PDB file of C-alpha atoms in Angstrom:
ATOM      1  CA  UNK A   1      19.950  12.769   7.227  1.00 56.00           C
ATOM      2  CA  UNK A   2      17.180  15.338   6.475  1.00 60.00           C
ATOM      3  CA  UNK A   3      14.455  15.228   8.594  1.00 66.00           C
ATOM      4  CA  UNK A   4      11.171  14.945   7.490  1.00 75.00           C
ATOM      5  CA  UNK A   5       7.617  14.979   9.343  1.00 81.00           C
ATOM      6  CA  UNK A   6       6.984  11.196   8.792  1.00 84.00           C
ATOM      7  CA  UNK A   7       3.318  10.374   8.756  1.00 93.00           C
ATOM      8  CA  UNK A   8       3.170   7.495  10.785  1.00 95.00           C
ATOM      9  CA  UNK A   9       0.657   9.251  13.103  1.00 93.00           C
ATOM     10  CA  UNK A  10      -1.565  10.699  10.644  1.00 94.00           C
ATOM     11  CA  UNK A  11      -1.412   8.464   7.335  1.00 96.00           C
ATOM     12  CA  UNK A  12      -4.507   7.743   5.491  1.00 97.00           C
ATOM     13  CA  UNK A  13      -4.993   4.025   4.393  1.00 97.00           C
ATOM     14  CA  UNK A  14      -8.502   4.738   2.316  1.00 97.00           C
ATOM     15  CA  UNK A  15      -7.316   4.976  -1.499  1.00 97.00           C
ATOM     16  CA  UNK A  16      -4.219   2.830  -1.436  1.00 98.00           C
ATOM     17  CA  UNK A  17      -1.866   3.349  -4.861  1.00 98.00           C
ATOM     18  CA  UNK A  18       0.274   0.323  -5.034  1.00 97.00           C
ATOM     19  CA  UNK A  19       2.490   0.743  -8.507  1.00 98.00           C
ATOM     20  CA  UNK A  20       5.765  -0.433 -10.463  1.00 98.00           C
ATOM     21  CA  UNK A  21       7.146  -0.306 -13.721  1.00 97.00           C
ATOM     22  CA  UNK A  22       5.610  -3.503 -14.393  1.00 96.00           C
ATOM     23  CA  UNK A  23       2.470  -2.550 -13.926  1.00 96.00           C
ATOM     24  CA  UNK A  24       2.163   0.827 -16.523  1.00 96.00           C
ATOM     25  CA  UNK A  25       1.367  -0.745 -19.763  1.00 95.00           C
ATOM     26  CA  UNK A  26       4.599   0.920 -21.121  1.00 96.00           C
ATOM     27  CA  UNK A  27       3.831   4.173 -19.927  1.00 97.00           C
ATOM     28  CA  UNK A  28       5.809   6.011 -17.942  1.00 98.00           C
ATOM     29  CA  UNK A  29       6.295   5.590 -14.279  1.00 98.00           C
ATOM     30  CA  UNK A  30       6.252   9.298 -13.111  1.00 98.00           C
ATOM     31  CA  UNK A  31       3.344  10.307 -15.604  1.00 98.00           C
ATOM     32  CA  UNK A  32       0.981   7.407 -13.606  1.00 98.00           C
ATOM     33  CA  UNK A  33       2.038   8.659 -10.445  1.00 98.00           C
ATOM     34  CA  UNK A  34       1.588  12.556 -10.377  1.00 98.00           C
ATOM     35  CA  UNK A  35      -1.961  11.244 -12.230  1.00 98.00           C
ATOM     36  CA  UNK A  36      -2.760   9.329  -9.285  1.00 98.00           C
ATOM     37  CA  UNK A  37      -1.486  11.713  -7.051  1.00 98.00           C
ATOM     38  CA  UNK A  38      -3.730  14.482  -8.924  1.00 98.00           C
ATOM     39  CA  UNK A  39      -6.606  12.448  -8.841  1.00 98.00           C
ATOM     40  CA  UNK A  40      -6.549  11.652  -5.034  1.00 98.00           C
ATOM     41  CA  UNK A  41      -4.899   8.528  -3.855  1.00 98.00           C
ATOM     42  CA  UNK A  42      -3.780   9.222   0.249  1.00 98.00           C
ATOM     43  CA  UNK A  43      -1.507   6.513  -0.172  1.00 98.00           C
ATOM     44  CA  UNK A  44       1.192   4.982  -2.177  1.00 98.00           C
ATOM     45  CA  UNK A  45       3.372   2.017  -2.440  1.00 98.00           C
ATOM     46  CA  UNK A  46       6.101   1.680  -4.679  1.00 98.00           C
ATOM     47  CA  UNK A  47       6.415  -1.903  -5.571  1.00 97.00           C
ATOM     48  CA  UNK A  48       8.580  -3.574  -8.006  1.00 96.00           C
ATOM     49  CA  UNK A  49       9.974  -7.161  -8.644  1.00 91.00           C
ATOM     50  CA  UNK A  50      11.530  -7.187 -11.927  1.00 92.00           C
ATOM     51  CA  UNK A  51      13.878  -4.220 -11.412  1.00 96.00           C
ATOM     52  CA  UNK A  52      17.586  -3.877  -9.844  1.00 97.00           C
ATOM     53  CA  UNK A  53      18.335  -1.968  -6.505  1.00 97.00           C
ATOM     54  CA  UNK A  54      19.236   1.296  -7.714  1.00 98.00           C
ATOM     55  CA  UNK A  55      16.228   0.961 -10.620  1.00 98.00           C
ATOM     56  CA  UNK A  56      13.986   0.870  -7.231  1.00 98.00           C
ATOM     57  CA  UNK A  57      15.545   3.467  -5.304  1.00 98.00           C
ATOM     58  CA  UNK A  58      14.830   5.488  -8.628  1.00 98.00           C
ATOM     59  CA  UNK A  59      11.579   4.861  -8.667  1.00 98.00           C
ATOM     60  CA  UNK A  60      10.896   5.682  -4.981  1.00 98.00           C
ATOM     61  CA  UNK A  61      12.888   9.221  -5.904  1.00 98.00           C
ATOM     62  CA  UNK A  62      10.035   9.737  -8.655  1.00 98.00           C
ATOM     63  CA  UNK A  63       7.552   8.897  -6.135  1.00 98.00           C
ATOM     64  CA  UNK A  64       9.187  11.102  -3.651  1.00 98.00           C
ATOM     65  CA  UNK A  65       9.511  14.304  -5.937  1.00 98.00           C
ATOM     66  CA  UNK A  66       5.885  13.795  -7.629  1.00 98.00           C
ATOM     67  CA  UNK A  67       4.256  13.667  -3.991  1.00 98.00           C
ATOM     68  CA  UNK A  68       6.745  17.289  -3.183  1.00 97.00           C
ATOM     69  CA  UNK A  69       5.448  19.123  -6.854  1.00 98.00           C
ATOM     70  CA  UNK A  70       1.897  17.986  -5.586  1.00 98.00           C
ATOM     71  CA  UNK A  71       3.134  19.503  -2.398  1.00 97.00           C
ATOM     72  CA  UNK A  72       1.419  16.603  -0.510  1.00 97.00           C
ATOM     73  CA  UNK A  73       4.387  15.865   1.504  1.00 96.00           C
ATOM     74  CA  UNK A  74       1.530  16.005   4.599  1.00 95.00           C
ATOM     75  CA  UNK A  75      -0.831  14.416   3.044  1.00 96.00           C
ATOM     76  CA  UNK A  76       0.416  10.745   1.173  1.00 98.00           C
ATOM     77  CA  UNK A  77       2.342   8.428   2.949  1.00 98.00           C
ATOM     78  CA  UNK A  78       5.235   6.834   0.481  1.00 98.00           C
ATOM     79  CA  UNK A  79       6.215   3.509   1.560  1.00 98.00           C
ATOM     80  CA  UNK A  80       8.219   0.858  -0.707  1.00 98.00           C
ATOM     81  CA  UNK A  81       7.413  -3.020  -0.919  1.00 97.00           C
ATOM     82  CA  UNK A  82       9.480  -5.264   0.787  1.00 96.00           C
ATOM     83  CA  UNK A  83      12.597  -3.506   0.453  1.00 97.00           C
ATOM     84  CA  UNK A  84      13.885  -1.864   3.657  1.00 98.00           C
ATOM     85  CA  UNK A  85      17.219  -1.910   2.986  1.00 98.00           C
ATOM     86  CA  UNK A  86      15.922   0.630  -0.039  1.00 98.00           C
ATOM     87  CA  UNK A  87      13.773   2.308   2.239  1.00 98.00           C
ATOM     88  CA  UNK A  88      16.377   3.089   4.680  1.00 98.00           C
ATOM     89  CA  UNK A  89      19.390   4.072   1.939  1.00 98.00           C
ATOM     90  CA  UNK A  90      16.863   7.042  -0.095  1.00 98.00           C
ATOM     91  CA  UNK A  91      16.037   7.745   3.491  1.00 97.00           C
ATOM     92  CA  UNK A  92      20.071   8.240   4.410  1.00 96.00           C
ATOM     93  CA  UNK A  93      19.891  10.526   0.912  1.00 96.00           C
ATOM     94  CA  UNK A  94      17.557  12.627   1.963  1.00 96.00           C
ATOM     95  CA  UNK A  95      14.571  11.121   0.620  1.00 97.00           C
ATOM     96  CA  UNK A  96      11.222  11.227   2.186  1.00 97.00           C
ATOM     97  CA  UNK A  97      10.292   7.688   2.457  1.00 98.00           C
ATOM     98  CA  UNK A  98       7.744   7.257   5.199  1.00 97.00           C
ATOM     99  CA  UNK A  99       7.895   3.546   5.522  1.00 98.00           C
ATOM    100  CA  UNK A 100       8.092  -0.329   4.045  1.00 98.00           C
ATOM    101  CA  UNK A 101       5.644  -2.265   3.659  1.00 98.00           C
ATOM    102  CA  UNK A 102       6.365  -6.208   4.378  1.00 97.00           C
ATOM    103  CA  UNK A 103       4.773  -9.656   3.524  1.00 93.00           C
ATOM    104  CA  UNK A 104       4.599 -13.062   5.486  1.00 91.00           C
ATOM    105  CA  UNK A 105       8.231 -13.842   3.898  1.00 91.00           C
ATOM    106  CA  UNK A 106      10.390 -10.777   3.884  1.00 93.00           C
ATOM    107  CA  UNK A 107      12.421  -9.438   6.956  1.00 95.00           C
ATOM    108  CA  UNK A 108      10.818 -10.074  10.163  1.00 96.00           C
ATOM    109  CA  UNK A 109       8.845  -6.634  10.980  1.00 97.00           C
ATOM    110  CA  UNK A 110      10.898  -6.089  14.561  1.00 97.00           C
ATOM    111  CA  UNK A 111      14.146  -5.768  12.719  1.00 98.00           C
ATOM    112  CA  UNK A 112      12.452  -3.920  10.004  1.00 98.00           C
ATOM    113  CA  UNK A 113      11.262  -1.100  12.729  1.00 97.00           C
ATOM    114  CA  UNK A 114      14.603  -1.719  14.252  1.00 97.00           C
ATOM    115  CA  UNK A 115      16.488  -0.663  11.853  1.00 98.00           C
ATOM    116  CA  UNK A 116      14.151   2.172   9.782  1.00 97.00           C
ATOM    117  CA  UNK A 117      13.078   3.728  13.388  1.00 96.00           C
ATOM    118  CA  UNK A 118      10.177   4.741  15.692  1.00 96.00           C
ATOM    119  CA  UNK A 119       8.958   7.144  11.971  1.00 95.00           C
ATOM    120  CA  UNK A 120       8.422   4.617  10.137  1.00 97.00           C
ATOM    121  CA  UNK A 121       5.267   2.944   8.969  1.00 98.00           C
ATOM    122  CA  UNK A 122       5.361  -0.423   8.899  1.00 98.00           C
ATOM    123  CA  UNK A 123       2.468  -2.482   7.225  1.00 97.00           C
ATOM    124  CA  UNK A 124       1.866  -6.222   6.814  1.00 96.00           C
ATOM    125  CA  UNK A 125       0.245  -8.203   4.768  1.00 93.00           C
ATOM    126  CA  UNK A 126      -1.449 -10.593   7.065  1.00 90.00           C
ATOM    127  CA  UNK A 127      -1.455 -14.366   6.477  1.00 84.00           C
ATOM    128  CA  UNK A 128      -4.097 -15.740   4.217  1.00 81.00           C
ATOM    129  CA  UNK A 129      -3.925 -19.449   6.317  1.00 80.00           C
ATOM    130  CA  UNK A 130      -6.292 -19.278   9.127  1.00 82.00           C
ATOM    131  CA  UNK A 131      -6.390 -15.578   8.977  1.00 85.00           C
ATOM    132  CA  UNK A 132      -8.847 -14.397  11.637  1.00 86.00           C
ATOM    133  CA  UNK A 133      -6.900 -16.115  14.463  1.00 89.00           C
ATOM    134  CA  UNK A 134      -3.669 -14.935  13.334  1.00 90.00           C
ATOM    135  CA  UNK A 135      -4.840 -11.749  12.988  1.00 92.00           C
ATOM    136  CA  UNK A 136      -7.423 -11.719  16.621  1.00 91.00           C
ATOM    137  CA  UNK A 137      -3.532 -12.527  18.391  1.00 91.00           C
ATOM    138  CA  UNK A 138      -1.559 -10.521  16.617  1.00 93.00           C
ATOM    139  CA  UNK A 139       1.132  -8.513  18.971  1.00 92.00           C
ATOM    140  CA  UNK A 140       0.273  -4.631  18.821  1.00 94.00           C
ATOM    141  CA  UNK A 141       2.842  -2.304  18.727  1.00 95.00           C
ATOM    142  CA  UNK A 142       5.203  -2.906  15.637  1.00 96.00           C
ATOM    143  CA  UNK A 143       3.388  -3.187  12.759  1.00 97.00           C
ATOM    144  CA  UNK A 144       1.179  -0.326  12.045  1.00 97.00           C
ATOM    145  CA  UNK A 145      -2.217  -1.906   9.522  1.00 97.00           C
ATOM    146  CA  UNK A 146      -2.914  -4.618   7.691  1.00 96.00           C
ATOM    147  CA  UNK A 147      -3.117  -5.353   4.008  1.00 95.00           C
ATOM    148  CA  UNK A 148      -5.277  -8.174   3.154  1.00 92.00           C
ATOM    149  CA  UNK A 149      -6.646 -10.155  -0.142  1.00 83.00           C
ATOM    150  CA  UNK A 150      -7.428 -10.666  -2.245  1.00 88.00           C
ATOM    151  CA  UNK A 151     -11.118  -9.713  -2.853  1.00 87.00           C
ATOM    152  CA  UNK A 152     -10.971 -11.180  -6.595  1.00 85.00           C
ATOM    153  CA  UNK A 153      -7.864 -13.115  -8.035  1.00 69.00           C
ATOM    154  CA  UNK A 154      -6.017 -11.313  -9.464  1.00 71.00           C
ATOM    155  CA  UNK A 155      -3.229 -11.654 -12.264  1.00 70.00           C
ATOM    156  CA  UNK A 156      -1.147  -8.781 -11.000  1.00 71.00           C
ATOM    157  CA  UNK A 157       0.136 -10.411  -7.578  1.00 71.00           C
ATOM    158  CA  UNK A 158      -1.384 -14.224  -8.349  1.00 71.00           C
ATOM    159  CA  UNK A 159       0.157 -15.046  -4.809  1.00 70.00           C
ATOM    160  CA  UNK A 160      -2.415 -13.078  -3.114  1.00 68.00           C
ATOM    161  CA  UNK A 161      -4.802 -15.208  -0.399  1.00 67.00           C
ATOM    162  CA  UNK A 162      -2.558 -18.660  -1.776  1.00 70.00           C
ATOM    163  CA  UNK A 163      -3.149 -21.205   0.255  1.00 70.00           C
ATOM    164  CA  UNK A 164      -1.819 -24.628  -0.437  1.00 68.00           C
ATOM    165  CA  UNK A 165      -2.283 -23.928  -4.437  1.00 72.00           C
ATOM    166  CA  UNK A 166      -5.901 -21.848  -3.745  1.00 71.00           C
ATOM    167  CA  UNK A 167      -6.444 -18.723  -3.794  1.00 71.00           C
ATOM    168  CA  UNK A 168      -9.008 -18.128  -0.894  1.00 73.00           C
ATOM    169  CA  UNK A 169     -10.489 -15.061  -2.061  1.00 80.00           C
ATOM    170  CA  UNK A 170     -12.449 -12.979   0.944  1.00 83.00           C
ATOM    171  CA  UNK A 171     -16.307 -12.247   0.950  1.00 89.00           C
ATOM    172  CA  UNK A 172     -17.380  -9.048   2.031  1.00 90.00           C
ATOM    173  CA  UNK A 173     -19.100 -10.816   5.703  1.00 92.00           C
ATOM    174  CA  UNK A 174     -15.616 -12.399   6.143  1.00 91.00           C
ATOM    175  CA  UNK A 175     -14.483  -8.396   5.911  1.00 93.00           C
ATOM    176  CA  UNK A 176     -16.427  -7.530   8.025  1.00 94.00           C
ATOM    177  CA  UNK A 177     -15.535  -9.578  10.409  1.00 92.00           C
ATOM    178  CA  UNK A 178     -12.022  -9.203   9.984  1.00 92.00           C
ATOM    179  CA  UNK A 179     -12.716  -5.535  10.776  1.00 94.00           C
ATOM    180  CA  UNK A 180     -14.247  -5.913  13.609  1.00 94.00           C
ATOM    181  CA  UNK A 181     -11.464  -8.139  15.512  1.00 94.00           C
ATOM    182  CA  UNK A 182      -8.767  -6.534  14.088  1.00 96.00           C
ATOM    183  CA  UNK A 183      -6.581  -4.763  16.260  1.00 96.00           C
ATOM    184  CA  UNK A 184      -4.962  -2.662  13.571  1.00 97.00           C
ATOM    185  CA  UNK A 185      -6.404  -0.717  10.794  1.00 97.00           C
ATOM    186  CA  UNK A 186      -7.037  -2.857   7.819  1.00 96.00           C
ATOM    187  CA  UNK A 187      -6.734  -2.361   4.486  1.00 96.00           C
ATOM    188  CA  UNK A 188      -8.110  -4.195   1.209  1.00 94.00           C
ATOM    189  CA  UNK A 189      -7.433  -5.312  -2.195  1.00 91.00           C
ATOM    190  CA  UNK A 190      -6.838  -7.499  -4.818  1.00 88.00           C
ATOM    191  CA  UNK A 191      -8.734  -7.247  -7.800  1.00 86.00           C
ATOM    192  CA  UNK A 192     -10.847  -4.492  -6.655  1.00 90.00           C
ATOM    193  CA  UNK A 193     -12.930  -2.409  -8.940  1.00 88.00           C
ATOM    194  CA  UNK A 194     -15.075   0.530  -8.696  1.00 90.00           C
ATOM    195  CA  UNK A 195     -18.178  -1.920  -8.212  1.00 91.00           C
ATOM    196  CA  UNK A 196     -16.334  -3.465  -4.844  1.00 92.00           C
ATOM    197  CA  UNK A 197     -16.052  -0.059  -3.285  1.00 94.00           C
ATOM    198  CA  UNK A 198     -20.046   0.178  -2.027  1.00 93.00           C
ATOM    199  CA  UNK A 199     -19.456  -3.499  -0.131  1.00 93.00           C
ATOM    200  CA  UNK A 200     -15.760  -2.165   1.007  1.00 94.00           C
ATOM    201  CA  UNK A 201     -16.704   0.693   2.723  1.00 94.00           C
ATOM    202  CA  UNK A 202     -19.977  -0.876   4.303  1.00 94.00           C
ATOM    203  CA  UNK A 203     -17.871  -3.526   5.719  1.00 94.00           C
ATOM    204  CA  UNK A 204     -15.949  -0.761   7.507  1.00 95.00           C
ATOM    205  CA  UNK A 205     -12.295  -1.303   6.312  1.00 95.00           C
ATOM    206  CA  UNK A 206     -10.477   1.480   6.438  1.00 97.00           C
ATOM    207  CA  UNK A 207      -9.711   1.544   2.850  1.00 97.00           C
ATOM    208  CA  UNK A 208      -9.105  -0.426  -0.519  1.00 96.00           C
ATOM    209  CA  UNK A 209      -5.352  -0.974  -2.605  1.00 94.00           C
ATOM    210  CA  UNK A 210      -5.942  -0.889  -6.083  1.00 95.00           C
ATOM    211  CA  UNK A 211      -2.900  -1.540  -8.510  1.00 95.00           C
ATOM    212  CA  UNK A 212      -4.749  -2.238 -12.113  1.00 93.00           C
ATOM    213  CA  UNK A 213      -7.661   0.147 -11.690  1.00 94.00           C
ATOM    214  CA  UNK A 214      -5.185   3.338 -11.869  1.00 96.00           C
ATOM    215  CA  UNK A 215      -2.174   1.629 -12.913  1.00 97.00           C
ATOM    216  CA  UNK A 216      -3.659   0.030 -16.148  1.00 95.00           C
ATOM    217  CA  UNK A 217      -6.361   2.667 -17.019  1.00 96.00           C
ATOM    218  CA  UNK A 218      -6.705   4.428 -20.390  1.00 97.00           C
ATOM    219  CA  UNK A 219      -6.817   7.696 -18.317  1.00 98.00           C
ATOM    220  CA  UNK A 220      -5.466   6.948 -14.851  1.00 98.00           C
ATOM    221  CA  UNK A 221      -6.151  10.404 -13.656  1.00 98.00           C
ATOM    222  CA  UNK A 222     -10.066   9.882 -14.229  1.00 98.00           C
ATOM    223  CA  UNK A 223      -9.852   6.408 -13.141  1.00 97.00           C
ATOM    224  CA  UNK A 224      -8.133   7.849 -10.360  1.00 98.00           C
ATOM    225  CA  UNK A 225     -11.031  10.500  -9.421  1.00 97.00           C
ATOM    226  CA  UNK A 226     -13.748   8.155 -10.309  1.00 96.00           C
ATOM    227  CA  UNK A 227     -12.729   5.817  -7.364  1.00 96.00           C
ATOM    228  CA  UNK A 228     -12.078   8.970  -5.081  1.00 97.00           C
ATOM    229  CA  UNK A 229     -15.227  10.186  -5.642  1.00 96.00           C
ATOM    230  CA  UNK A 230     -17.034   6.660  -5.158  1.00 94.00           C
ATOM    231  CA  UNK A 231     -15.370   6.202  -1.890  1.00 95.00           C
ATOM    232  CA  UNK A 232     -16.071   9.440  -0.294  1.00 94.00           C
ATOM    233  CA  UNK A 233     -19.559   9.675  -2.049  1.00 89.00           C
ATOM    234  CA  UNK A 234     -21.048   6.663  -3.332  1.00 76.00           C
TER     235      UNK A 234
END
């Protein structure tokens, strides 16, 4: 296996791509990535529910090769959703995957960093039923942040915050507060737009996902910038 300088030491959560085929308007999957990876993303998460096995280790190849021409290898941390049986075969070819990310109902996180390795990021998306205590107890030591949502409902993951058929979307003083008794670094999203980012970053998470914003822009590359640019500057 080649061996790659995995970033689970130095990844940066703050502008969080999260993309599929899915989720491109028809446009193609590598053009929306090396866009978002022009623009400025630090992170991104290839995620995909309507495509086979070796359609997802494709994508997370694209991923992988548009993050090396960016020669950002350093810099973004690739992870794919759910999948770490994906994960760990592009990883066996050579591929640098840096991690998996996992939600309440896919393999249990222990066996996930069992099996991918001491490397590997691992993020969660943290239960949305009663949140801050699961998240004030949560075990250190496996998992390494948490993604949590949504801020707005949103259409592109409609099972985001779902809680006994509501979605219990998160104010910005319930953010907060999750921030503060988190033991992990948390991230945020669903439904977030360029006018969330202000409340976001006062709240002190340590950054936003976005999907839509990029994904389903007229020009993802200055969608891309213009939430870069808010985040560090706004």
């Amino acid at each position: 296996m080649t061996r790659y300088n995995h970033l689970r030491d130095s990844f940066e959560l703050s502008i969080y791509f999260v993309v599929g085929p899915e989720n491109t308007q028809g446009r193609d999957f590598r053009h929306i990535v090396r866009q978002s990876i022009e623009g400025g993303i630090t992170f991104l998460q290839v995620r995909s529910k309507n495509t086979t096995s070796r359609e997802l280790m494709d994508l997370g190849r694209i991923a992988a090769q548009e993050i090396k021409l960016a020669d950002k290898q350093d810099k973004i941390a690739l992870v794919i959703d759910d999948r770490v049986d994906i994960a760990l075969a592009l990883r066996l070819e050579g591929v640098k995957i840096d991690g998996v990310h996992l939600g309440q109902s896919d393999m249990p996180v222990e066996l996930a960093r069992q099996i991918l390795g001491e490397d590997t990021i691992v993020g969660l998306s943290a239960r949305a039923k009663d949140l801050f205590e699961y998240i004030e107890n949560f075990k250190t030591g496996i998992v390494d942040y948490f993604g949590v949502g949504p801020v707005h409902a949103t259409a592109t993951k409609p099972d985001c915050g779902l809680v006994n058929g509501i979605i219990l979307e998160r104010t910005y003083d319930e953010i907060k507060r999750l921030k503060s008794v988190s033991p992990l670094p948390v991230v945020i999203g669903g439904g977030v737009k360029l006018e969330d980012l202000s409340a976001l970053k006062a709240a002190g998470v340590d950054g936003f996902f976005i999907v839509s914003a990029i994904a389903g822009a007229e020009d993802p590359l200055e969608a891309t910038k213009s939430l870069v640019n808010f985040w560090r500057h706004g």
